[in-house]
Short mmCIF file of C-alpha atoms and ligand atoms in Angstrom, two decimals:
data_model
loop_
_atom_site.label_atom_id
_atom_site.label_comp_id
_atom_site.label_asym_id
_atom_site.label_seq_id
_atom_site.Cartn_x
_atom_site.Cartn_y
_atom_site.Cartn_z
CA UNK A 786 103.68 102.72 117.03
CA UNK A 787 106.94 103.64 115.32
CA UNK A 788 110.46 103.51 116.67
CA UNK A 789 113.63 105.24 115.58
CA UNK A 790 116.48 102.81 116.27
CA UNK A 791 119.99 104.18 116.40
CA UNK A 792 122.59 101.41 116.12
CA UNK A 793 126.02 102.30 117.52
CA UNK A 794 127.60 105.71 118.04
CA UNK A 795 126.83 108.83 116.01
CA UNK A 796 129.76 111.20 115.54
CA UNK A 797 128.88 113.66 112.78
CA UNK A 798 126.80 116.69 113.73
CA UNK A 799 124.69 116.59 110.55
CA UNK A 800 123.65 112.99 111.37
CA UNK A 801 122.72 114.00 114.91
CA UNK A 802 120.51 116.79 113.51
CA UNK A 803 118.87 114.41 111.03
CA UNK A 804 118.16 111.89 113.80
CA UNK A 805 116.60 114.57 116.00
CA UNK A 806 114.29 115.54 113.14
CA UNK A 807 113.38 111.88 112.46
CA UNK A 808 112.66 111.30 116.15
CA UNK A 809 109.99 113.99 115.81
CA UNK A 810 107.90 111.78 113.48
CA UNK A 811 108.43 108.54 115.45
CA UNK A 812 106.80 107.56 118.76
CA UNK A 813 110.09 106.78 120.50
CA UNK A 814 113.84 106.66 120.03
CA UNK A 815 115.84 103.58 121.10
CA UNK A 816 119.63 103.33 121.20
CA UNK A 817 121.20 99.87 120.71
CA UNK A 818 124.90 99.01 120.75
CA UNK A 819 125.08 96.85 117.64
CA UNK A 820 123.07 94.76 115.17
CA UNK A 821 122.74 91.69 117.45
CA UNK A 822 121.39 94.11 120.11
CA UNK A 823 118.87 95.41 117.56
CA UNK A 824 117.51 91.93 116.82
CA UNK A 825 117.28 91.06 120.53
CA UNK A 826 115.23 94.23 121.07
CA UNK A 827 112.96 93.58 118.06
CA UNK A 828 112.24 90.00 119.11
CA UNK A 829 111.73 90.89 122.80
CA UNK A 830 109.30 93.69 121.96
CA UNK A 831 107.35 91.42 119.66
CA UNK A 832 107.06 88.68 122.29
CA UNK A 833 105.84 91.17 124.88
CA UNK A 834 102.65 91.36 122.80
CA UNK A 835 102.27 95.11 123.35
CA UNK A 836 101.74 97.89 120.85
CA UNK A 837 105.45 97.63 119.95
CA UNK A 838 104.75 94.83 117.51
CA UNK A 839 106.22 96.65 114.45
CA UNK A 840 102.95 96.35 112.51
CA UNK A 841 101.16 99.47 113.77
CA UNK A 842 103.74 101.91 112.43
CA UNK A 843 106.91 102.14 110.35
CA UNK A 844 110.19 101.95 112.26
CA UNK A 845 113.51 103.29 110.99
CA UNK A 846 116.85 101.64 111.78
CA UNK A 847 119.79 104.00 111.39
CA UNK A 848 123.12 102.15 111.39
CA UNK A 849 126.78 102.89 110.72
CA UNK A 850 126.95 100.77 107.56
CA UNK A 851 130.22 99.61 106.14
CA UNK A 852 129.78 95.84 106.39
CA UNK A 853 128.24 93.47 103.82
CA UNK A 854 125.74 92.42 106.46
CA UNK A 855 124.56 95.96 107.12
CA UNK A 856 124.13 96.53 103.36
CA UNK A 857 121.80 93.50 103.32
CA UNK A 858 119.79 94.66 106.33
CA UNK A 859 116.54 95.35 104.46
CA UNK A 860 116.68 91.87 102.90
CA UNK A 861 117.40 90.39 106.35
CA UNK A 862 114.30 92.10 107.73
CA UNK A 863 112.20 90.64 104.89
CA UNK A 864 113.57 87.14 105.46
CA UNK A 865 113.45 86.98 109.26
CA UNK A 866 110.78 89.54 110.23
CA UNK A 867 108.52 89.39 107.17
CA UNK A 868 105.45 91.31 108.37
CA UNK A 869 107.39 94.02 110.24
CA UNK A 870 107.42 97.54 108.80
CA UNK A 871 111.13 98.29 109.11
CA UNK A 872 113.43 100.36 106.97
CA UNK A 873 117.23 100.38 107.20
CA UNK A 874 119.11 103.64 106.71
CA UNK A 875 122.88 104.18 106.70
CA UNK A 876 124.08 107.09 108.82
CA UNK A 877 125.84 108.74 105.90
CA UNK A 878 122.60 108.74 103.88
CA UNK A 879 120.44 110.00 106.75
CA UNK A 880 120.69 113.71 105.95
CA UNK A 881 120.01 113.21 102.23
CA UNK A 882 117.00 110.92 102.81
CA UNK A 883 115.57 113.08 105.59
CA UNK A 884 113.15 115.27 103.53
CA UNK A 885 111.58 112.22 101.86
CA UNK A 886 111.19 110.40 105.20
CA UNK A 887 109.69 113.42 106.94
CA UNK A 888 107.23 113.78 104.08
CA UNK A 889 106.13 110.14 103.84
CA UNK A 890 106.42 108.57 107.31
CA UNK A 891 103.51 110.38 109.03
CA UNK A 892 101.02 109.21 106.36
CA UNK A 893 102.40 105.66 106.39
CA UNK A 894 102.25 105.53 110.19
CA UNK A 895 98.65 106.72 110.12
CA UNK A 896 97.74 104.00 107.58
CA UNK A 897 99.37 101.32 109.77
CA UNK A 898 97.36 102.38 112.81
CA UNK A 899 94.05 102.02 110.97
CA UNK A 900 93.16 98.35 110.86
CA UNK A 901 91.05 98.58 107.68
CA UNK A 902 93.43 100.76 105.66
CA UNK A 903 96.29 98.57 106.82
CA UNK A 904 94.54 95.40 105.64
CA UNK A 905 93.69 97.04 102.31
CA UNK A 906 97.36 97.92 101.85
CA UNK A 907 98.54 94.39 102.66
CA UNK A 908 96.12 92.91 100.17
CA UNK A 909 95.87 95.29 97.23
CA UNK A 910 99.04 97.36 97.14
CA UNK A 911 101.63 96.85 94.40
CA UNK A 912 99.44 95.78 91.50
CA UNK A 913 100.80 98.54 89.31
CA UNK A 914 104.29 97.10 89.53
CA UNK A 915 105.72 99.66 91.93
CA UNK A 916 106.40 98.35 95.40
CA UNK A 917 108.28 101.09 97.15
CA UNK A 918 106.15 101.40 100.29
CA UNK A 919 107.78 100.72 103.62
CA UNK A 920 104.59 99.06 104.85
CA UNK A 921 104.22 95.28 104.53
CA UNK A 922 102.22 93.99 101.56
CA UNK A 923 101.60 90.52 100.17
CA UNK A 924 103.26 91.63 96.93
CA UNK A 925 106.40 92.56 98.83
CA UNK A 926 106.54 89.12 100.41
CA UNK A 927 105.76 87.35 97.14
CA UNK A 928 108.70 89.15 95.57
CA UNK A 929 110.98 88.25 98.47
CA UNK A 930 109.86 84.63 98.10
CA UNK A 931 110.72 84.65 94.40
CA UNK A 932 114.17 86.16 94.84
CA UNK A 933 117.14 83.85 94.31
CA UNK A 934 119.03 82.86 97.43
CA UNK A 935 121.26 85.71 98.47
CA UNK A 936 123.55 86.32 101.40
CA UNK A 937 120.53 87.55 103.33
CA UNK A 938 118.89 84.11 103.15
CA UNK A 939 121.81 82.46 104.90
CA UNK A 940 121.55 83.25 108.58
CA UNK A 941 123.32 86.59 109.16
CA UNK A 942 125.67 86.67 112.13
CA UNK A 943 123.55 89.36 113.87
CA UNK A 944 120.57 86.95 113.89
CA UNK A 945 122.73 83.92 114.61
CA UNK A 946 124.08 85.70 117.70
CA UNK A 947 120.63 85.96 119.33
CA UNK A 948 120.20 83.57 122.26
CA UNK A 949 116.55 82.67 121.66
CA UNK A 950 116.44 80.26 124.59
CA UNK A 951 117.17 83.05 127.05
CA UNK A 952 114.70 85.40 125.30
CA UNK A 953 111.95 82.97 126.29
CA UNK A 954 113.28 82.17 129.75
CA UNK A 955 111.62 85.02 131.63
CA UNK A 956 108.30 84.71 129.86
CA UNK A 957 107.33 81.12 130.49
CA UNK A 958 105.81 80.56 133.90
CA UNK A 959 105.90 77.09 135.40
CA UNK A 960 108.37 75.63 132.91
CA UNK A 961 107.99 72.76 130.51
CA UNK A 962 105.69 70.45 132.58
CA UNK A 963 103.02 73.17 132.78
CA UNK A 964 102.96 73.62 129.01
CA UNK A 965 102.86 69.87 128.36
CA UNK A 966 99.82 69.67 130.63
CA UNK A 967 98.14 72.44 128.61
CA UNK A 968 99.03 70.86 125.27
CA UNK A 969 98.05 67.30 126.12
CA UNK A 970 94.32 67.84 126.46
CA UNK A 971 91.54 68.58 123.96
CA UNK A 972 90.65 71.43 126.31
CA UNK A 973 93.75 73.32 125.10
CA UNK A 974 93.10 76.93 126.03
CA UNK A 975 95.49 79.31 124.23
CA UNK A 976 93.51 82.52 124.78
CA UNK A 977 95.27 83.36 128.03
CA UNK A 978 98.72 82.63 126.61
CA UNK A 979 100.95 85.49 125.48
CA UNK A 980 103.10 85.47 122.36
CA UNK A 981 106.14 84.08 124.21
CA UNK A 982 104.10 81.26 125.71
CA UNK A 983 102.64 80.36 122.32
CA UNK A 984 106.15 80.16 120.86
CA UNK A 985 107.19 78.04 123.84
CA UNK A 986 104.24 75.65 123.37
CA UNK A 987 105.19 75.19 119.71
CA UNK A 988 108.83 74.74 120.71
CA UNK A 989 108.31 71.95 123.26
CA UNK A 990 105.93 70.12 120.94
CA UNK A 991 108.07 70.38 117.80
CA UNK A 992 111.26 69.57 119.69
CA UNK A 993 109.69 66.29 120.82
CA UNK A 994 108.09 65.43 117.46
CA UNK A 995 111.28 66.17 115.50
CA UNK A 996 113.43 64.17 117.96
CA UNK A 997 110.98 61.23 117.73
CA UNK A 998 111.24 61.40 113.93
CA UNK A 999 115.05 61.59 114.10
CA UNK A 1000 115.31 65.02 112.41
CA UNK A 1001 115.76 67.41 115.34
CA UNK A 1002 117.40 70.83 115.17
CA UNK A 1003 119.42 72.49 117.94
CA UNK A 1004 117.20 74.38 120.41
CA UNK A 1005 118.39 77.77 119.13
CA UNK A 1006 117.80 76.86 115.46
CA UNK A 1007 114.34 75.50 116.19
CA UNK A 1008 113.52 78.69 118.07
CA UNK A 1009 114.86 80.86 115.24
CA UNK A 1010 112.49 78.98 112.92
CA UNK A 1011 109.56 79.59 115.29
CA UNK A 1012 110.43 83.27 115.88
CA UNK A 1013 110.58 83.75 112.10
CA UNK A 1014 107.25 81.97 111.70
CA UNK A 1015 105.64 84.07 114.43
CA UNK A 1016 106.95 87.20 112.68
CA UNK A 1017 105.35 85.92 109.45
CA UNK A 1018 101.85 85.92 110.97
CA UNK A 1019 100.04 89.19 111.61
CA UNK A 1020 99.89 89.56 115.38
CA UNK A 1021 97.32 92.35 114.89
CA UNK A 1022 94.77 89.97 113.30
CA UNK A 1023 91.87 88.97 115.49
CA UNK A 1024 91.61 85.32 114.47
CA UNK A 1025 94.11 84.33 111.77
CA UNK A 1026 97.29 84.85 113.77
CA UNK A 1027 99.98 82.70 115.39
CA UNK A 1028 97.56 81.68 118.16
CA UNK A 1029 95.32 80.00 115.57
CA UNK A 1030 98.41 78.37 113.98
CA UNK A 1031 99.53 76.88 117.32
CA UNK A 1032 95.96 75.79 118.08
CA UNK A 1033 95.63 73.96 114.74
CA UNK A 1034 99.00 72.30 115.29
CA UNK A 1035 97.96 71.14 118.75
CA UNK A 1036 94.67 69.76 117.35
CA UNK A 1037 96.48 68.05 114.47
CA UNK A 1038 98.93 66.40 116.86
CA UNK A 1039 96.17 65.19 119.21
CA UNK A 1040 94.19 63.75 116.29
CA UNK A 1041 97.32 62.07 114.87
CA UNK A 1042 98.03 60.43 118.22
CA UNK A 1043 94.80 58.50 117.75
CA UNK A 1044 95.19 57.68 114.06
CA UNK A 1045 98.78 57.76 112.74
CA UNK A 1046 101.74 55.72 114.05
CA UNK A 1047 104.51 56.92 111.71
CA UNK A 1048 106.47 59.59 113.63
CA UNK A 1049 107.73 61.37 110.50
CA UNK A 1050 104.20 61.71 109.14
CA UNK A 1051 103.02 63.12 112.47
CA UNK A 1052 105.85 65.67 112.47
CA UNK A 1053 105.27 66.76 108.85
CA UNK A 1054 101.54 67.11 109.33
CA UNK A 1055 102.01 69.09 112.56
CA UNK A 1056 104.46 71.33 110.71
CA UNK A 1057 101.96 71.86 107.88
CA UNK A 1058 99.41 72.83 110.53
CA UNK A 1059 101.54 75.51 112.17
CA UNK A 1060 102.42 76.95 108.75
CA UNK A 1061 99.03 76.57 107.08
CA UNK A 1062 97.89 80.23 107.43
CA UNK A 1063 101.29 82.00 107.25
CA UNK A 1064 100.91 85.60 106.08
CA UNK A 1065 97.09 85.46 106.38
CA UNK A 1066 95.70 89.00 105.89
CA UNK A 1067 92.61 88.37 108.07
CA UNK A 1068 90.24 88.41 105.10
CA UNK A 1069 89.34 85.83 102.45
CA UNK A 1070 89.71 84.68 98.84
CA UNK A 1071 86.45 86.34 97.80
CA UNK A 1072 87.63 89.82 98.89
CA UNK A 1073 91.05 89.34 97.30
CA UNK A 1074 89.47 88.36 93.98
CA UNK A 1075 86.57 90.83 94.01
CA UNK A 1076 88.84 93.89 94.19
CA UNK A 1077 91.63 92.55 91.99
CA UNK A 1078 94.42 91.88 94.49
CA UNK A 1079 97.71 91.06 92.71
CA UNK A 1080 97.93 87.79 94.66
CA UNK A 1081 94.53 86.73 93.28
CA UNK A 1082 95.77 87.34 89.75
CA UNK A 1083 98.96 85.42 90.51
CA UNK A 1084 97.25 82.25 91.77
CA UNK A 1085 93.74 82.31 90.30
CA UNK A 1086 92.23 79.72 92.63
CA UNK A 1087 92.78 78.69 96.26
CA UNK A 1088 94.52 82.05 96.40
CA UNK A 1089 95.41 82.27 100.09
CA UNK A 1090 96.14 78.56 100.42
CA UNK A 1091 98.60 78.69 97.50
CA UNK A 1092 100.19 81.75 99.06
CA UNK A 1093 100.52 80.07 102.49
CA UNK A 1094 102.00 76.99 100.85
CA UNK A 1095 104.64 79.02 98.95
CA UNK A 1096 105.56 81.26 101.90
CA UNK A 1097 105.92 78.27 104.20
CA UNK A 1098 107.95 76.21 101.74
CA UNK A 1099 110.29 79.18 101.27
CA UNK A 1100 110.81 79.39 105.02
CA UNK A 1101 111.52 75.66 105.24
CA UNK A 1102 113.88 75.88 102.28
CA UNK A 1103 115.99 78.44 104.08
CA UNK A 1104 115.76 77.15 107.65
CA UNK A 1105 114.78 73.47 107.66
CA UNK A 1106 115.46 72.10 104.15
CA UNK A 1107 115.67 68.52 105.39
CA UNK A 1108 111.95 68.57 106.24
CA UNK A 1109 111.01 69.93 102.86
CA UNK A 1110 112.98 67.13 101.20
CA UNK A 1111 111.30 64.50 103.38
CA UNK A 1112 107.88 66.01 102.70
CA UNK A 1113 108.47 65.65 98.96
CA UNK A 1114 109.67 62.06 99.10
CA UNK A 1115 107.37 60.62 101.69
CA UNK A 1116 105.23 58.44 99.44
CA UNK A 1117 107.20 55.92 97.48
CA UNK A 1118 105.58 55.52 94.07
CA UNK A 1119 103.81 58.88 94.34
CA UNK A 1120 106.69 61.13 93.34
CA UNK A 1121 104.46 64.17 92.93
CA UNK A 1122 103.08 63.99 96.45
CA UNK A 1123 104.34 66.63 98.86
CA UNK A 1124 102.63 66.20 102.22
CA UNK A 1125 103.13 69.74 103.54
CA UNK A 1126 102.07 71.44 100.29
CA UNK A 1127 99.06 69.19 99.65
CA UNK A 1128 97.67 69.40 103.15
CA UNK A 1129 97.94 73.20 103.26
CA UNK A 1130 96.01 73.34 99.97
CA UNK A 1131 93.37 71.02 101.48
CA UNK A 1132 92.41 73.72 104.02
CA UNK A 1133 90.60 75.75 101.32
CA UNK A 1134 86.97 75.71 102.52
CA UNK A 1135 85.82 75.90 98.88
CA UNK A 1136 86.85 72.21 98.70
CA UNK A 1137 84.97 71.26 101.88
CA UNK A 1138 81.98 69.61 100.18
CA UNK A 1139 84.33 67.45 98.09
CA UNK A 1140 85.98 66.14 101.24
CA UNK A 1141 82.61 65.40 102.85
CA UNK A 1142 81.64 63.45 99.70
CA UNK A 1143 84.89 61.50 99.83
CA UNK A 1144 84.24 60.66 103.47
CA UNK A 1145 80.78 59.37 102.54
CA UNK A 1146 82.02 57.36 99.54
CA UNK A 1147 84.91 55.60 101.22
CA UNK A 1148 84.30 52.88 103.72
CA UNK A 1149 87.86 53.15 105.01
CA UNK A 1150 90.37 55.98 104.72
CA UNK A 1151 93.63 54.20 103.96
CA UNK A 1152 95.13 56.55 101.39
CA UNK A 1153 97.78 58.73 103.08
CA UNK A 1154 96.96 61.83 101.03
CA UNK A 1155 93.27 61.60 101.91
CA UNK A 1156 93.94 60.78 105.56
CA UNK A 1157 96.37 63.66 106.16
CA UNK A 1158 94.12 66.13 104.31
CA UNK A 1159 91.14 65.13 106.44
CA UNK A 1160 93.12 65.45 109.67
CA UNK A 1161 94.37 68.98 108.93
CA UNK A 1162 90.88 70.00 107.81
CA UNK A 1163 89.38 68.62 111.01
CA UNK A 1164 91.99 70.52 113.05
CA UNK A 1165 91.47 73.75 111.08
CA UNK A 1166 87.74 73.76 111.87
CA UNK A 1167 88.15 72.21 115.32
CA UNK A 1168 87.04 75.36 117.20
CA UNK A 1169 83.48 74.02 117.26
CA UNK A 1170 84.68 70.69 118.72
CA UNK A 1171 86.38 72.25 121.74
CA UNK A 1172 84.69 72.53 125.15
CA UNK A 1173 82.12 75.36 125.12
CA UNK A 1174 84.12 78.01 127.04
CA UNK A 1175 87.02 77.69 124.58
CA UNK A 1176 84.82 77.30 121.52
CA UNK A 1177 82.99 80.52 122.47
CA UNK A 1178 86.26 82.48 122.63
CA UNK A 1179 87.13 81.39 119.08
CA UNK A 1180 83.59 82.23 117.96
CA UNK A 1181 83.98 85.72 119.38
CA UNK A 1182 87.33 86.26 117.62
CA UNK A 1183 86.08 85.10 114.21
CA UNK A 1184 83.05 87.37 114.66
CA UNK A 1185 85.41 90.34 115.11
CA UNK A 1186 87.44 89.35 112.06
CA UNK A 1187 84.30 88.97 109.90
CA UNK A 1188 83.19 92.42 111.06
CA UNK A 1189 86.50 93.86 109.82
CA UNK A 1190 86.02 92.03 106.50
CA UNK A 1191 82.67 93.80 106.07
CA UNK A 1192 84.28 97.16 106.84
CA UNK A 1193 87.06 96.38 104.36
CA UNK A 1194 84.56 95.50 101.63
CA UNK A 1195 82.75 98.78 102.24
CA UNK A 1196 86.03 100.69 102.26
CA UNK A 1197 87.13 99.15 98.95
CA UNK A 1198 83.75 99.67 97.32
CA UNK A 1199 83.65 103.36 98.24
CA UNK A 1200 87.30 104.17 97.71
CA UNK A 1201 88.62 106.74 100.13
CA UNK A 1202 85.07 107.54 101.23
CA UNK A 1203 84.72 104.18 103.00
CA UNK A 1204 84.77 103.86 106.73
CA UNK A 1205 88.15 103.12 108.20
CA UNK A 1206 88.79 102.12 111.80
CA UNK A 1207 91.50 102.64 114.37
CA UNK A 1208 93.08 99.74 116.22
CA UNK A 1209 90.51 98.69 118.79
CA UNK A 1210 90.93 97.43 122.30
CA UNK A 1211 88.50 94.52 121.94
CA UNK A 1212 89.30 91.71 124.30
CA UNK A 1213 87.66 88.46 125.30
CA UNK A 1214 88.89 89.11 128.85
CA UNK A 1215 87.60 91.20 131.74
CA UNK A 1216 89.78 94.03 133.06
CA UNK A 1217 91.10 91.69 135.73
CA UNK A 1218 92.25 89.24 133.01
CA UNK A 1219 89.49 86.62 133.44
CA UNK A 1220 88.18 85.14 130.18
CA UNK A 1221 84.62 86.15 129.43
CA UNK A 1222 82.10 83.31 129.73
CA UNK A 1223 80.00 82.20 126.72
CA UNK A 1224 76.98 84.05 128.19
CA UNK A 1225 78.98 87.25 128.63
CA UNK A 1226 80.29 87.00 125.07
CA UNK A 1227 76.77 86.59 123.70
CA UNK A 1228 75.66 89.64 125.69
CA UNK A 1229 78.48 91.59 124.06
CA UNK A 1230 77.92 90.21 120.55
CA UNK A 1231 74.39 88.85 120.09
CA UNK A 1232 75.25 87.72 116.53
CA UNK A 1233 77.64 84.98 117.76
CA UNK A 1234 75.02 82.21 118.17
CA UNK A 1235 73.64 82.70 114.64
CA UNK A 1236 77.13 82.56 113.16
CA UNK A 1237 77.96 79.39 115.07
CA UNK A 1238 74.73 77.65 114.07
CA UNK A 1239 75.36 78.57 110.43
CA UNK A 1240 78.91 77.19 110.51
CA UNK A 1241 77.92 73.99 112.32
CA UNK A 1242 74.91 73.34 110.04
CA UNK A 1243 76.73 74.19 106.81
CA UNK A 1244 80.16 72.67 107.41
CA UNK A 1245 81.01 71.08 110.72
CA UNK A 1246 78.26 68.72 111.82
CA UNK A 1247 78.15 66.59 108.70
CA UNK A 1248 81.94 66.52 108.38
CA UNK A 1249 82.55 65.42 111.98
CA UNK A 1250 79.69 62.91 111.85
CA UNK A 1251 81.32 61.16 108.89
CA UNK A 1252 84.85 61.63 110.24
CA UNK A 1253 83.99 60.12 113.62
CA UNK A 1254 82.22 57.20 111.97
CA UNK A 1255 85.54 56.32 110.31
CA UNK A 1256 87.47 56.92 113.56
CA UNK A 1257 85.12 56.05 116.46
CA UNK A 1258 87.87 56.76 119.00
CA UNK A 1259 87.31 60.44 118.08
CA UNK A 1260 83.58 60.44 118.87
CA UNK A 1261 84.11 63.18 121.47
CA UNK A 1262 84.46 65.59 118.51
CA UNK A 1263 80.90 65.17 117.26
CA UNK A 1264 79.60 64.98 120.84
CA UNK A 1265 81.12 68.41 121.53
CA UNK A 1266 79.82 69.87 118.25
CA UNK A 1267 76.31 68.78 119.17
CA UNK A 1268 76.39 69.99 122.76
CA UNK A 1269 77.82 73.36 121.65
CA UNK A 1270 75.10 73.58 118.99
CA UNK A 1271 72.47 72.96 121.67
CA UNK A 1272 73.85 75.88 123.73
CA UNK A 1273 73.86 78.25 120.73
CA UNK A 1274 70.33 77.23 119.72
CA UNK A 1275 69.10 78.20 123.18
CA UNK A 1276 70.70 81.63 122.71
CA UNK A 1277 69.11 82.41 119.35
ZN1 ZN B 2314 93.34 78.10 109.46
#
């Protein structure tokens, strides 16, 4: 869905006419008083988790211009709302740019509403060097990451003015104790939580961990960091979205509570976990490489993991540089070791067998690099270690994402003749909002049990067997893997 935002008053008749014409190719028109009002509206819409997520269409922001901050608006969007499709337009340029916008926006909006064409654009666009599209692409973000620090990287006053605490206030039922209860158990169930609640979960956890480590931020700065991070994940992805990021952070933290005492290490590893899939396009390294995505050429190996690492480090550099410094100087004597970067790279499943071998070879895991890599890996594949009802929801979501990967592969192989697909209304809930049970999910998608058995047999069972042998206090992990496996085997 696309929005035409008009910031401030419009006085000239030719601008009014241009705006009326632009409104005709957008889904709605929204008037805001000023730039802080614009950001409040963008963030509130995004948290509402509706179609107004700024990924399923291109939105145009027409503003009065004149200030240095308004001239930097496009760069501000890239830095603080990376995956949004937003374009800034000064009022005085509106009439001149109108023909081009009327010509191009309908096609770009249509591409954004099609989940396969949209994914193809994110992944493959921009290889030829041109990057003029208004739709998000990995190339666009890579370029923004490589740009030198500009005024837009400092926090602009329009963003600084947003009261993030009050943005969350209305959306979090039951207050902090309720969310601590949810977070503190291995039965963490994020599938019924909306975007605002997920941000709130991350906020209460990171506020505590950073205070314990003596490196806390103010509440509003911590929330700005989390809102930026949420806007760096694709909300429209089925599996690899902010929900998965919060889930992996929660798992990492719970595992650390059993294994690691050092509060700074726990904070850094939990941070790595929430950032480990930033910018994930909902596909995989094979598809990026097979069809020559520019990001595959840029990194060569561990393509997505290198990309996540660089995107996340750039975000930390601009919003929480102290943590990046601590991450790089954590191990005395190992000057090259950077905990956040190394652990994000460890999540590449192509390295999985190596980690299983290392678990088998080593009687004890006392090397910090090995220990932290194993914990984040365990958390990243922890879906199969959760209680069955939760595990089945994750299984369902990854099944949907794999299905889209197959459609994407077909689409790329056939060029424009491939099958594309509109945004679907798939949900793991009933109409009344109840989560579907494992049996109901299998009825809906009979291929789920086979996929789960394959994943458990190929990756998870051996890993968690070895992992739990080293850390017997975590034996519930392998117990859950095996009881879930038993359920799926009965469904084959
Ligand atoms: Zn992940």
